[in-house]
């Protein structure tokens, strides 16, 4: 029997009582299938079906995260563990309660609410139960993709969640509330296990809110939480890829010859690693089936495309159009990748790969790091922005983000860095710094490293052949650089040789080394002498 329009509009699935949160909405849709969520999103005029079969939608005025609007409740129980400052900005319990009530009041005005109950963390010993309460079917589908989806039995026995997300992002915060600076606010109460979102519909705030909670809880247990991707070879060898946006973290970890464990968030325990998420969240600007075939093929029914431009007649997506934002995205379940490893767990990593896009053309395409150097570069979290990536950026700008994810840290970066160094030493992992940026000169003068060359380097790391090569030490950062790598021009391996003028290289290298030193000053008081000595060399060496 075909349901009537009235039936479709009012049916509730997996009904759940939300009165404990102060919510009194009769029509509640819990853990609906993607097909049902498509229907609700399209009927609500929030989305369309793209030609690929994915759901295409917009996130409103905010097309990226709002880190300056993130707040954490300052509670005595967690106060001493939190790295307070520009990343973790204090708010009072009273201000949190005001924003929470504002979100509840708004959600109570909605005709229908969407609930998704799922898990964060593939290791049952460290798994969190997450409940998402949202007014948008788009947000429910996004978290259906990004969290680990429960079975029918697990859903029936779900019980009380460890974290509840109240997504009232269509409704603004009151900027006159204490500690507010705008109409956007993302507020976390660690003790209450609640996240309140106001004034932004960007779905990534939910994903990173969950990660922030994991970043607080896991180090308490001696577990290292990491902003990285991970994959595994046929012999069970695991690699981790750290890197900021635009460095190739998702692209390089999605390898047709290796199984994908996850593309963004992981934890390293005494037993090995596990993915926090049940899906992937990839940038799609300039996406092509040639360079990234696995990601391109994953954009199908069930995936969520955000802020892309599509033809109004055919709904074909133009992945090169950045008129809405450079930060166009797709969210899809991890099993949309053919070689995804389910469950998403692995052994102890053999290789730790730090990716950087050095727009100054100084760093080698690949270099080997000692444990102390790994700790230094992990804390530094260097990459560079180039013209066109942000408003006002007209020339390369060095960017440092502690642990390659400062915006999501809760403890002081040294806590995570020490855990990483300890695990590298304990399990004998090899650490590498890979530059996916420029060679033969900086941005505008040299050339961007070819993806094919970078893949050859990564393949040599995975095969173990690069570890067997001869190395020499470059003079500015003390990095060990291989003298050869199969399939890669030896000239670009030693960056100074790739420049037409060696003196120009020396000037650029010394300038970048100085930027590293200045950035690290804020961590120097908590760093060991060994870590400090692992940074750029103290003397100005103009060498050939």
Coordinates of C-alpha atoms in Angstrom, one line a residue:
X1 CA 0.0 0.0 0.0
X2 CA 1.3 3.4 -1.0
X3 CA 1.3 5.8 2.0
X4 CA -0.6 9.0 1.7
X5 CA 1.0 12.4 1.9
X6 CA -0.4 12.7 5.4
X7 CA 1.2 9.4 6.4
X8 CA 4.6 10.3 5.1
X9 CA 4.5 13.7 6.8
X10 CA 3.7 12.4 10.3
X11 CA 5.2 9.0 10.6
X12 CA 7.7 8.5 13.5
X13 CA 10.4 5.9 13.4
X14 CA 12.0 4.3 16.4
X15 CA 10.1 6.6 18.8
X16 CA 12.1 7.8 21.7
X17 CA 11.1 9.9 24.8
X18 CA 13.1 13.2 24.9
X19 CA 11.3 14.7 27.9
X20 CA 14.4 14.3 30.0
X21 CA 16.0 17.0 27.9
X22 CA 13.1 19.3 28.2
X23 CA 11.9 18.5 24.7
X24 CA 8.2 18.0 23.9
X25 CA 8.0 17.4 20.1
X26 CA 5.6 14.6 19.1
X27 CA 7.1 13.8 15.7
X28 CA 10.6 12.3 16.4
X29 CA 12.5 10.3 13.7
X30 CA 15.3 8.2 15.2
X31 CA 18.0 6.5 13.1
X32 CA 16.1 6.7 9.9
X33 CA 17.5 5.1 6.7
X34 CA 19.3 7.3 4.2
X35 CA 16.3 6.9 1.9
X36 CA 13.9 8.4 4.5
X37 CA 16.3 11.2 5.4
X38 CA 16.7 12.0 1.7
X39 CA 12.9 12.3 1.5
X40 CA 12.7 14.6 4.6
X41 CA 15.6 16.8 3.4
X42 CA 14.1 17.2 -0.1
X43 CA 10.6 17.9 1.1
X44 CA 12.0 20.5 3.5
X45 CA 13.7 22.2 0.5
X46 CA 17.1 21.7 2.2
X47 CA 18.7 19.6 -0.5
X48 CA 18.5 18.0 -3.9
X49 CA 19.7 14.7 -5.4
X50 CA 23.0 15.3 -7.3
X51 CA 23.5 13.4 -10.6
X52 CA 25.8 10.9 -8.8
X53 CA 23.0 10.0 -6.4
X54 CA 24.4 11.8 -3.4
X55 CA 22.5 14.4 -1.4
X56 CA 23.6 17.9 -2.2
X57 CA 22.9 20.6 0.4
X58 CA 24.2 24.0 1.7
X59 CA 25.3 24.7 5.2
X60 CA 24.1 28.3 5.2
X61 CA 26.3 31.3 5.9
X62 CA 29.0 29.2 7.6
X63 CA 30.9 27.0 5.2
X64 CA 33.6 26.0 7.7
X65 CA 34.2 25.7 11.4
X66 CA 34.1 28.7 13.8
X67 CA 37.0 28.0 16.2
X68 CA 36.8 31.4 17.9
X69 CA 33.2 30.7 18.9
X70 CA 34.0 27.3 20.6
X71 CA 33.6 27.3 24.4
X72 CA 34.2 24.8 27.2
X73 CA 32.6 25.1 30.6
X74 CA 35.2 25.8 33.3
X75 CA 34.4 23.2 35.9
X76 CA 36.5 22.3 38.9
X77 CA 36.6 18.6 38.0
X78 CA 38.3 19.3 34.6
X79 CA 39.9 22.7 35.1
X80 CA 43.5 21.6 35.7
X81 CA 43.5 19.2 32.7
X82 CA 42.5 21.8 30.1
X83 CA 44.8 23.9 28.0
X84 CA 43.0 27.2 28.4
X85 CA 43.6 30.0 26.0
X86 CA 42.7 30.8 22.3
X87 CA 41.9 27.1 21.6
X88 CA 39.9 26.3 24.7
X89 CA 38.0 29.4 25.7
X90 CA 36.3 29.4 29.1
X91 CA 32.6 29.8 29.7
X92 CA 30.6 29.7 32.9
X93 CA 28.0 27.0 33.7
X94 CA 25.4 29.8 33.7
X95 CA 26.2 30.9 30.2
X96 CA 26.1 27.3 29.0
X97 CA 22.7 26.8 30.7
X98 CA 21.4 29.9 28.9
X99 CA 22.6 28.7 25.5
X100 CA 21.3 25.2 26.2
X101 CA 17.9 26.5 27.1
X102 CA 17.9 28.7 24.0
X103 CA 18.6 25.5 21.9
X104 CA 15.9 23.5 23.6
X105 CA 13.3 26.4 23.2
X106 CA 14.1 26.5 19.5
X107 CA 14.0 22.7 19.0
X108 CA 10.6 22.7 20.8
X109 CA 9.2 24.9 18.0
X110 CA 10.1 22.4 15.3
X111 CA 7.4 20.2 13.8
X112 CA 9.8 17.3 13.6
X113 CA 13.1 16.4 15.2
X114 CA 15.7 13.9 13.9
X115 CA 17.7 11.7 16.3
X116 CA 20.8 9.7 15.5
X117 CA 22.3 7.4 18.1
X118 CA 25.7 5.9 17.2
X119 CA 29.1 5.2 18.5
X120 CA 32.5 6.9 18.5
X121 CA 35.4 4.5 18.5
X122 CA 35.7 1.0 17.0
X123 CA 37.4 -0.5 20.1
X124 CA 34.6 -1.5 22.4
X125 CA 36.8 -0.8 25.5
X126 CA 37.0 2.9 24.6
X127 CA 33.7 3.4 22.7
X128 CA 31.4 6.3 23.5
X129 CA 27.7 6.4 22.9
X130 CA 26.7 9.6 21.0
X131 CA 23.1 11.0 20.6
X132 CA 22.5 13.7 18.0
X133 CA 19.3 15.8 18.3
X134 CA 18.8 18.0 15.3
X135 CA 16.1 19.9 13.4
X136 CA 17.6 19.1 10.0
X137 CA 17.5 15.8 8.2
X138 CA 20.8 16.8 6.5
X139 CA 22.5 16.9 9.9
X140 CA 21.0 13.5 10.9
X141 CA 22.3 11.9 7.6
X142 CA 25.7 13.5 8.1
X143 CA 26.1 11.9 11.5
X144 CA 24.7 8.7 10.2
X145 CA 27.7 8.7 7.9
X146 CA 30.3 9.9 10.4
X147 CA 29.5 7.9 13.5
X148 CA 29.6 4.1 13.8
X149 CA 26.1 2.9 12.9
X150 CA 24.4 0.5 15.5
X151 CA 22.7 -2.7 14.6
X152 CA 19.0 -3.1 15.3
X153 CA 19.9 -5.0 18.5
X154 CA 22.4 -2.3 19.6
X155 CA 19.9 0.4 19.0
X156 CA 17.3 -1.3 21.1
X157 CA 19.8 -1.7 23.9
X158 CA 21.5 1.7 23.4
X159 CA 20.6 3.1 26.9
X160 CA 21.9 6.5 28.1
X161 CA 24.4 8.3 25.8
X162 CA 27.8 9.5 26.9
X163 CA 27.5 12.7 24.9
X164 CA 24.3 14.5 23.6
X165 CA 24.6 17.0 20.8
X166 CA 21.8 19.6 20.7
X167 CA 22.1 21.0 17.1
X168 CA 20.0 24.1 16.9
X169 CA 22.4 25.7 14.4
X170 CA 19.6 27.4 12.5
X171 CA 18.9 29.6 15.5
X172 CA 21.4 32.2 16.7
X173 CA 23.1 32.6 20.1
X174 CA 22.4 35.8 21.9
X175 CA 25.6 37.8 21.5
X176 CA 24.8 39.7 24.8
X177 CA 25.1 36.5 26.8
X178 CA 28.3 36.5 28.9
X179 CA 31.4 35.1 27.1
X180 CA 29.6 35.3 23.7
X181 CA 31.3 37.2 20.9
X182 CA 28.9 36.6 18.0
X183 CA 25.6 34.9 17.1
X184 CA 27.5 31.6 16.7
X185 CA 28.4 29.4 19.7
X186 CA 29.6 25.8 20.0
X187 CA 29.5 25.0 23.7
X188 CA 30.8 21.8 25.4
X189 CA 30.2 20.7 29.0
X190 CA 32.5 17.9 29.6
X191 CA 31.0 17.0 33.0
X192 CA 27.4 17.1 31.7
X193 CA 28.3 15.3 28.5
X194 CA 26.5 17.8 26.3
X195 CA 27.4 19.9 23.2
X196 CA 25.2 22.8 22.2
X197 CA 25.4 24.3 18.7
X198 CA 23.8 27.7 17.9
X199 CA 24.2 30.0 14.9
X200 CA 26.0 27.6 12.5
X201 CA 24.6 24.8 10.3
X202 CA 28.1 23.6 9.3
X203 CA 27.9 19.9 10.0
X204 CA 31.6 19.6 10.8
X205 CA 31.0 21.2 14.2
X206 CA 29.3 18.0 15.3
X207 CA 32.1 15.8 14.1
X208 CA 34.8 17.8 15.7
X209 CA 32.8 18.2 18.9
X210 CA 32.9 14.4 19.3
X211 CA 36.7 14.5 18.6
X212 CA 37.2 17.1 21.2
X213 CA 35.5 14.9 23.8
X214 CA 37.7 12.0 22.8
X215 CA 40.8 14.3 23.0
X216 CA 39.9 15.0 26.6
X217 CA 38.9 11.5 27.8
X218 CA 41.5 9.3 26.0
X219 CA 44.8 10.8 27.5
X220 CA 43.2 10.2 31.0
X221 CA 43.4 6.5 30.1
X222 CA 46.9 6.6 28.7
X223 CA 45.5 6.5 25.1
X224 CA 46.8 8.8 22.4
X225 CA 44.1 10.5 20.4
X226 CA 45.3 11.7 17.1
X227 CA 44.1 13.9 14.2
X228 CA 45.4 11.6 11.4
X229 CA 44.4 9.1 8.8
X230 CA 45.5 5.5 8.8
X231 CA 45.9 2.5 6.5
X232 CA 47.2 -1.0 6.5
X233 CA 49.2 -3.1 4.0
X234 CA 48.7 -6.7 3.1
X235 CA 51.2 -7.9 5.7
X236 CA 49.4 -6.0 8.5
X237 CA 51.8 -3.0 8.5
X238 CA 50.0 0.2 9.7
X239 CA 50.8 3.7 8.7
X240 CA 49.5 7.0 10.2
X241 CA 49.3 10.2 8.2
X242 CA 49.3 13.5 10.0
X243 CA 48.7 16.8 8.2
X244 CA 46.7 20.0 8.1
X245 CA 44.1 20.8 5.4
X246 CA 45.6 20.7 1.9
X247 CA 48.6 18.5 2.7
X248 CA 47.2 15.3 1.2
X249 CA 46.2 13.4 4.3
X250 CA 43.0 11.9 2.9
X251 CA 44.3 11.5 -0.6
X252 CA 47.5 9.6 0.3
X253 CA 45.9 7.4 2.9
X254 CA 43.2 6.3 0.4
X255 CA 45.5 3.9 -1.4
X256 CA 44.3 1.3 -3.9
X257 CA 47.0 -1.1 -2.6
X258 CA 46.3 -0.8 1.1
X259 CA 43.2 -1.0 3.3
X260 CA 41.8 2.2 4.7
X261 CA 41.4 2.2 8.5
X262 CA 40.2 5.8 8.6
X263 CA 40.8 9.2 7.1
X264 CA 40.8 11.7 10.0
X265 CA 40.6 10.6 13.7
X266 CA 42.3 7.7 15.5
X267 CA 43.5 6.5 18.9
X268 CA 46.6 4.5 19.8
X269 CA 46.2 2.1 22.7
X270 CA 48.4 -0.5 24.3
X271 CA 46.9 -3.0 21.8
X272 CA 47.1 -0.9 18.6
X273 CA 45.0 1.7 16.8
X274 CA 41.3 2.3 16.2
X275 CA 39.3 4.7 14.1
X276 CA 37.0 7.0 16.1
X277 CA 34.6 7.5 13.2
X278 CA 32.4 5.4 10.9
X279 CA 32.8 7.5 7.8
X280 CA 35.0 9.9 5.9
X281 CA 34.8 13.7 5.4
X282 CA 36.8 14.6 2.3
X283 CA 37.4 17.9 0.6
X284 CA 36.2 17.8 -3.0
X285 CA 37.5 21.0 -4.5
X286 CA 39.1 20.0 -7.9
X287 CA 38.2 16.4 -7.3
X288 CA 38.7 14.2 -10.3
X289 CA 38.3 10.4 -11.0
X290 CA 41.9 10.3 -12.2
X291 CA 43.7 11.6 -9.2
X292 CA 41.3 10.3 -6.5
X293 CA 39.2 7.5 -8.0
X294 CA 38.1 5.9 -4.7
X295 CA 36.8 9.2 -3.2
X296 CA 35.2 10.1 -6.5
X297 CA 33.4 6.8 -6.7
X298 CA 32.2 7.1 -3.0
X299 CA 30.0 10.1 -4.0
X300 CA 26.9 8.1 -4.6
X301 CA 23.6 7.4 -2.9
X302 CA 23.9 7.9 0.8
X303 CA 26.8 10.4 0.6
X304 CA 26.3 14.1 1.6
X305 CA 27.8 16.8 -0.6
X306 CA 28.2 20.2 1.1
X307 CA 28.3 23.6 -0.6
X308 CA 29.1 22.4 -4.1
X309 CA 27.9 24.1 -7.3
X310 CA 25.8 22.0 -9.6
X311 CA 23.9 22.5 -12.8
X312 CA 20.3 23.4 -12.1
X313 CA 19.0 21.3 -15.0
X314 CA 21.2 18.1 -14.8
X315 CA 22.4 18.3 -11.2
X316 CA 25.9 17.5 -12.4
X317 CA 28.4 18.8 -9.9
X318 CA 31.2 21.2 -10.9
X319 CA 34.0 20.2 -8.5
X320 CA 36.2 23.1 -9.8
X321 CA 33.7 25.8 -8.9
X322 CA 34.7 27.4 -5.6
X323 CA 32.3 30.3 -5.8
X324 CA 30.5 29.2 -2.6
X325 CA 33.6 28.1 -0.8
X326 CA 37.0 26.4 -1.3
X327 CA 35.9 24.1 1.5
X328 CA 33.5 21.9 -0.5
X329 CA 33.1 18.6 1.2
X330 CA 31.6 15.1 1.0
X331 CA 30.7 12.8 3.9
X332 CA 30.2 9.1 3.3
X333 CA 30.3 5.8 5.3
X334 CA 33.8 4.3 5.3
X335 CA 32.6 1.1 3.6
X336 CA 32.0 3.2 0.5
X337 CA 35.8 2.8 0.0
X338 CA 36.3 -0.6 -1.6
X339 CA 39.4 -1.5 0.5
X340 CA 38.1 -0.2 3.8
X341 CA 39.0 -2.4 6.8
X342 CA 36.0 -3.3 8.8
X343 CA 36.2 -3.2 11.8
X344 CA 38.4 -0.1 11.6
X345 CA 41.2 -1.3 13.9
X346 CA 44.9 -2.1 13.3
X347 CA 48.1 -3.1 15.1
X348 CA 50.8 -0.8 16.3
X349 CA 52.0 1.6 13.5
X350 CA 55.3 0.9 11.7
X351 CA 55.4 4.3 10.0
X352 CA 54.4 7.7 11.3
X353 CA 54.2 10.2 8.4
X354 CA 54.0 14.0 9.0
X355 CA 52.7 15.7 5.8
X356 CA 53.4 19.4 5.2
X357 CA 52.8 21.6 2.3
X358 CA 55.9 23.8 2.4
X359 CA 55.1 26.7 0.1
X360 CA 58.6 28.2 0.6
X361 CA 60.3 25.2 -1.2
X362 CA 62.7 24.6 1.7
X363 CA 61.9 21.2 3.2
X364 CA 63.0 18.0 1.4
X365 CA 60.3 15.8 -0.2
X366 CA 61.1 13.2 2.5
X367 CA 63.3 13.0 5.5
X368 CA 63.7 10.6 8.4
X369 CA 63.0 11.8 12.0
X370 CA 64.4 10.6 15.3
X371 CA 61.9 10.2 18.1
X372 CA 62.9 13.6 19.5
X373 CA 62.6 15.2 16.1
X374 CA 59.2 13.6 15.7
X375 CA 58.1 15.1 19.0
X376 CA 59.4 18.6 17.9
X377 CA 57.7 18.5 14.5
X378 CA 54.5 17.0 16.0
X379 CA 54.2 19.9 18.4
X380 CA 55.1 22.4 15.7
X381 CA 52.5 21.0 13.2
X382 CA 53.8 23.1 10.2
X383 CA 52.3 23.8 6.8
X384 CA 51.9 26.9 4.7
X385 CA 48.9 28.7 3.2
X386 CA 49.2 30.0 -0.3
X387 CA 47.4 32.7 -2.3
X388 CA 43.7 31.9 -2.9
X389 CA 43.2 29.7 0.1
X390 CA 41.9 32.4 2.4
X391 CA 40.8 36.0 2.0
X392 CA 43.8 38.4 2.3
X393 CA 46.4 35.7 1.6
X394 CA 48.5 37.0 -1.3
X395 CA 51.8 35.2 -0.6
X396 CA 52.9 32.1 1.3
X397 CA 52.1 32.3 5.1
X398 CA 53.6 29.8 7.5
X399 CA 51.0 28.1 9.7
X400 CA 51.7 26.1 12.8
X401 CA 49.0 24.0 14.5
X402 CA 50.1 22.0 17.5
X403 CA 49.9 18.2 16.9
X404 CA 48.5 18.9 13.5
X405 CA 45.1 19.7 15.1
X406 CA 45.4 22.5 17.7
X407 CA 41.8 23.5 17.3
X408 CA 40.7 20.1 18.7
X409 CA 43.2 19.7 21.6
X410 CA 42.0 19.9 25.2
X411 CA 45.2 19.0 27.1
X412 CA 48.4 20.9 26.6
X413 CA 50.1 19.8 23.3
X414 CA 53.0 18.4 25.3
X415 CA 50.7 15.7 26.7
X416 CA 49.9 14.3 23.3
X417 CA 53.5 14.8 22.0
X418 CA 54.9 12.8 25.0
X419 CA 52.4 10.0 24.4
X420 CA 53.4 9.9 20.8
X421 CA 57.2 9.8 21.5
X422 CA 56.7 7.1 24.1
X423 CA 54.8 4.9 21.7
X424 CA 57.2 5.5 18.9
X425 CA 60.1 4.3 21.1
X426 CA 58.1 1.4 22.7
X427 CA 57.0 0.0 19.3
X428 CA 60.0 0.9 17.1
X429 CA 57.9 3.0 14.6
X430 CA 59.7 5.0 11.9
X431 CA 58.9 8.7 11.7
X432 CA 59.0 10.6 8.4
X433 CA 58.5 14.2 7.3
X434 CA 57.0 14.4 3.8
X435 CA 56.7 17.7 1.9
X436 CA 53.9 17.8 -0.6
X437 CA 54.5 21.5 -1.3
X438 CA 57.0 23.2 -3.5
X439 CA 60.4 22.3 -4.9
X440 CA 63.0 24.4 -6.8
X441 CA 61.7 27.6 -5.3
X442 CA 58.8 28.9 -3.3
X443 CA 55.2 29.4 -4.4
X444 CA 55.2 31.3 -7.7
X445 CA 58.8 30.4 -8.6
X446 CA 59.2 26.6 -8.1
X447 CA 56.8 23.8 -8.9
X448 CA 54.4 21.9 -6.7
X449 CA 55.5 18.3 -5.9
X450 CA 53.9 16.0 -8.3
X451 CA 51.4 13.6 -6.6
X452 CA 52.9 10.7 -8.5
X453 CA 56.4 11.5 -6.9
X454 CA 54.8 11.7 -3.5
X455 CA 53.1 8.4 -4.0
X456 CA 56.4 6.8 -5.0
X457 CA 57.9 8.1 -1.7
X458 CA 55.0 6.7 0.3
X459 CA 55.4 3.4 -1.5
X460 CA 59.1 3.3 -0.7
X461 CA 58.3 4.0 3.0
X462 CA 55.8 1.2 3.1
X463 CA 58.0 -1.3 1.3
X464 CA 60.9 -0.6 3.7
X465 CA 63.2 0.2 0.8
X466 CA 63.6 3.9 1.8
X467 CA 64.7 2.9 5.3
X468 CA 67.6 0.9 3.7
X469 CA 69.0 3.9 1.7
X470 CA 72.0 6.0 2.6
X471 CA 71.1 9.3 4.3
X472 CA 72.8 12.6 4.7
X473 CA 71.9 15.4 7.2
X474 CA 70.7 18.8 5.8
X475 CA 72.2 21.8 7.7
X476 CA 69.2 23.9 8.7
X477 CA 66.8 21.4 10.5
X478 CA 69.2 18.5 11.0
X479 CA 66.9 16.3 8.9
X480 CA 68.1 13.0 7.5
X481 CA 67.5 13.0 3.8
X482 CA 67.8 9.9 1.6
X483 CA 70.2 10.0 -1.3
X484 CA 67.9 8.2 -3.6
X485 CA 64.3 7.0 -3.8
X486 CA 63.2 4.7 -6.7
X487 CA 61.1 6.7 -9.2
X488 CA 62.0 10.1 -7.8
X489 CA 64.4 12.5 -9.4
X490 CA 67.5 12.6 -7.0
X491 CA 67.9 16.3 -7.7
X492 CA 64.7 17.2 -5.8
X493 CA 65.5 15.0 -2.8
X494 CA 68.2 17.5 -1.8
X495 CA 66.2 20.8 -2.0
X496 CA 69.1 23.2 -2.5
X497 CA 70.1 21.3 -5.6
X498 CA 66.7 21.9 -7.1
X499 CA 67.0 25.7 -6.8
X500 CA 68.7 27.7 -9.6
X501 CA 70.4 29.9 -7.0
X502 CA 71.8 28.2 -3.9
X503 CA 72.1 31.5 -2.0
X504 CA 68.4 32.2 -2.5
X505 CA 67.7 28.8 -1.1
X506 CA 69.9 29.5 1.9
X507 CA 68.0 32.7 2.7
X508 CA 64.6 31.0 2.4
X509 CA 65.8 28.0 4.6
X510 CA 67.2 30.3 7.3
X511 CA 63.9 32.3 7.2
X512 CA 61.8 29.2 7.7
X513 CA 64.0 27.9 10.5
X514 CA 63.6 31.2 12.3
X515 CA 59.8 30.9 12.0
X516 CA 60.0 27.5 13.6
X517 CA 62.0 28.8 16.5
X518 CA 59.7 31.7 17.1
X519 CA 56.6 29.4 17.1
X520 CA 58.2 26.9 19.5
X521 CA 59.0 29.5 22.1
X522 CA 55.5 29.1 23.6
X523 CA 56.2 25.4 24.2
X524 CA 59.9 25.7 25.3
X525 CA 59.1 25.9 29.1
X526 CA 57.5 22.4 29.0
X527 CA 59.9 20.8 26.5
X528 CA 62.8 18.6 27.4
X529 CA 66.3 19.6 26.4
X530 CA 66.3 16.7 23.9
X531 CA 63.1 18.0 22.2
X532 CA 64.5 21.6 22.1
X533 CA 67.7 20.3 20.5
X534 CA 65.7 18.5 17.8
X535 CA 64.5 21.7 16.2
X536 CA 66.4 23.9 13.6
X537 CA 70.1 24.2 14.2
X538 CA 71.0 27.2 16.3
X539 CA 73.7 28.6 14.0
X540 CA 73.1 30.3 10.7
X541 CA 74.6 27.8 8.3
X542 CA 74.9 28.9 4.7
X543 CA 76.0 25.6 3.1
X544 CA 76.2 23.9 -0.2

